[in-house]
Amino acid sequence: RNISQEELKEMKWNKTAPPPDLAILPFSGEGSSGAQDGDFEYARFAQPEGIIFDEENDVLLVSDYHSHRIRQVDMEGDVITVAGMNAEEQYAARGHVDGPVTSARFHHPHALAFDKWRNLIVAEDYHIRIISPDGSVQTLAGEGPNDKPRDGPGLLSRFQRVYDIAVAPNGDLAVTDTFNNKIRFIHRNLDESGNTQPFSDDEDA
């Protein structure tokens, strides 16, 4: 049988066991492409790619590829935009702008991951971005559109389509640089509080 939306809510994201005859059913999204926020029946996504569960807030976070936004889905399936310019036309939101989440712009966000300091790491086509708990967006790595990879300091490095990301306990990152056919490593040099520390003269950035 199909379970109801109310039954789905009561499961609290798998904190209680689903019935043995559980069927798969849509949880959120009207089904056509768009960037409309709202309740689960009417919200629209535009090729959502990455998804992660935020245990602290009991919500899902979704990287919405073609709307260039980070969306949040609550336990009722309702959707709001939490990062990325909320332009009326979805493609008008595309870009690479750091700053507050309400005015920051993303370019095809793919994967999402949290570090232990509750920073949300966002992997895009050409950049690795960080959304901090205070609601600011900054670029960690990636120079921008390019035709070949390059190692080196974060903002001078080059990527092409970072489709997945993994975070080490110390905050370092491993990413799939998909169109360059490489696995890349990003050393962040953080202290115990998650603050960036300067590299020593004999340490590569």
XYZ file of C-alpha atoms in Angstrom:
205
model
C 0.000 0.000 0.000
C 0.996 3.633 -0.313
C 1.496 5.335 3.032
C -0.003 8.753 3.653
C 1.906 11.981 4.072
C 0.917 11.985 7.752
C 2.360 8.493 8.262
C 5.545 9.598 6.560
C 5.898 12.576 8.903
C 5.476 10.317 11.936
C 8.455 8.220 10.905
C 10.718 11.204 11.727
C 13.308 10.492 9.056
C 13.683 6.770 9.846
C 13.834 7.249 13.614
C 10.952 4.796 13.782
C 10.744 1.693 11.669
C 8.607 1.976 8.501
C 5.876 -0.599 7.924
C 7.000 -3.768 6.123
C 4.805 -2.945 3.139
C 6.262 0.546 2.698
C 6.061 1.849 -0.854
C 8.133 4.580 -2.461
C 6.248 7.830 -2.984
C 7.067 11.454 -3.754
C 7.944 13.471 -0.656
C 8.389 16.956 -2.025
C 8.136 18.645 -5.385
C 5.353 19.250 -7.882
C 7.280 17.400 -10.569
C 8.035 20.079 -13.137
C 11.207 22.161 -13.356
C 11.350 25.432 -11.474
C 12.534 27.206 -8.348
C 9.272 27.849 -6.537
C 9.309 27.536 -2.749
C 6.252 26.410 -0.836
C 4.483 23.366 0.455
C 5.318 19.859 -0.736
C 2.585 19.726 -3.364
C 3.538 22.945 -5.169
C 7.273 23.486 -4.631
C 9.473 22.988 -7.676
C 13.053 21.859 -8.125
C 15.303 22.181 -11.175
C 17.389 19.019 -11.414
C 18.232 18.534 -7.723
C 21.573 16.723 -7.357
C 23.083 16.714 -3.872
C 21.171 15.943 -0.693
C 22.227 15.817 2.948
C 20.390 15.416 6.236
C 20.909 18.184 8.791
C 20.417 16.315 12.071
C 20.653 19.439 14.209
C 17.698 21.094 12.496
C 15.873 17.949 11.342
C 15.706 19.036 7.705
C 17.072 18.010 4.347
C 19.379 20.319 2.412
C 19.352 19.997 -1.366
C 21.665 21.420 -4.015
C 19.302 22.453 -6.798
C 21.530 22.312 -9.871
C 19.631 24.297 -12.489
C 18.105 26.840 -10.111
C 21.582 27.569 -8.664
C 20.278 27.482 -5.116
C 20.527 25.536 -1.886
C 17.050 24.482 -0.803
C 15.745 23.209 2.527
C 13.011 20.597 2.902
C 11.382 20.185 6.304
C 9.720 17.093 7.708
C 6.421 18.007 6.103
C 8.046 18.247 2.679
C 7.782 22.033 2.522
C 10.575 23.882 0.715
C 12.405 27.170 1.267
C 15.528 28.590 -0.362
C 18.310 28.976 2.219
C 21.180 30.158 0.015
C 21.422 31.678 -3.442
C 19.836 34.686 -5.029
C 16.098 34.060 -5.077
C 15.482 35.553 -8.515
C 12.080 35.105 -10.119
C 13.672 33.554 -13.196
C 15.738 30.547 -12.080
C 18.637 31.120 -14.491
C 18.950 34.770 -13.388
C 20.288 33.450 -10.064
C 23.391 31.886 -11.665
C 26.773 33.372 -10.869
C 29.716 33.401 -8.494
C 29.201 35.960 -5.742
C 30.247 35.558 -2.102
C 28.528 37.301 0.796
C 25.304 36.810 2.777
C 23.255 33.756 1.791
C 20.434 35.971 0.556
C 22.580 37.716 -2.069
C 25.258 35.073 -2.788
C 25.163 33.390 -6.180
C 26.058 29.823 -7.083
C 26.888 28.183 -10.395
C 25.478 24.663 -10.710
C 25.860 23.349 -7.147
C 26.426 19.597 -7.038
C 27.426 17.920 -3.775
C 26.930 18.990 -0.145
C 28.778 18.015 3.041
C 29.100 19.301 6.608
C 32.364 19.639 8.482
C 32.449 19.229 12.270
C 32.140 22.995 12.773
C 28.765 23.002 11.015
C 30.088 24.691 7.882
C 28.199 23.493 4.814
C 30.607 22.702 1.981
C 29.161 23.161 -1.515
C 30.848 21.672 -4.580
C 30.073 23.544 -7.799
C 31.218 23.286 -11.397
C 34.397 25.316 -10.885
C 34.505 26.225 -7.190
C 34.317 24.850 -3.660
C 32.192 27.169 -1.513
C 31.543 27.291 2.234
C 28.339 28.425 3.942
C 29.200 29.198 7.547
C 26.769 28.932 10.485
C 26.504 32.749 10.558
C 24.995 32.703 7.057
C 27.919 33.958 5.003
C 29.199 32.371 1.805
C 32.851 32.345 0.784
C 34.913 30.638 -1.891
C 37.429 28.134 -0.558
C 38.958 26.942 -3.824
C 38.675 27.364 -7.562
C 39.617 30.169 -9.931
C 36.661 29.830 -12.253
C 35.856 28.472 -15.741
C 38.910 26.958 -17.388
C 40.102 24.300 -19.820
C 42.608 22.394 -17.656
C 43.257 21.561 -13.985
C 45.734 23.387 -11.790
C 47.013 22.678 -8.285
C 48.244 25.350 -5.887
C 46.740 27.895 -3.473
C 42.986 27.578 -3.138
C 41.778 30.528 -5.194
C 44.317 29.858 -7.961
C 43.423 26.178 -8.316
C 41.234 24.974 -11.169
C 38.454 22.389 -11.289
C 35.947 21.171 -13.853
C 32.687 19.790 -12.477
C 33.195 18.810 -8.843
C 30.446 16.227 -8.474
C 31.218 14.823 -5.026
C 33.039 15.746 -1.846
C 34.214 14.052 1.366
C 35.264 15.794 4.581
C 38.013 14.427 6.846
C 37.756 14.818 10.649
C 40.351 17.622 10.567
C 38.377 19.530 7.918
C 40.477 18.610 4.891
C 38.510 17.816 1.749
C 38.699 15.218 -1.006
C 36.763 16.024 -4.178
C 35.998 14.356 -7.478
C 37.241 16.644 -10.248
C 35.070 14.793 -12.706
C 35.824 16.322 -16.104
C 39.553 16.373 -15.319
C 39.460 12.671 -14.367
C 41.118 13.358 -11.009
C 40.614 13.050 -7.267
C 41.849 16.279 -5.669
C 42.825 16.973 -2.043
C 42.283 20.318 -0.288
C 44.236 21.009 2.889
C 42.502 23.713 4.959
C 45.005 24.133 7.856
C 42.405 24.739 10.573
C 42.786 25.050 14.333
C 40.574 23.220 16.855
C 37.913 25.911 16.562
C 37.800 25.666 12.789
C 39.627 28.929 12.158
C 42.000 29.077 9.197
C 45.659 29.304 10.177
C 48.487 30.668 8.014
C 50.755 28.114 6.366
C 54.387 27.968 7.415
C 57.083 28.819 4.845
C 57.866 25.162 4.264
C 54.241 24.013 4.005
C 52.365 23.912 0.712
C 48.963 25.539 0.534
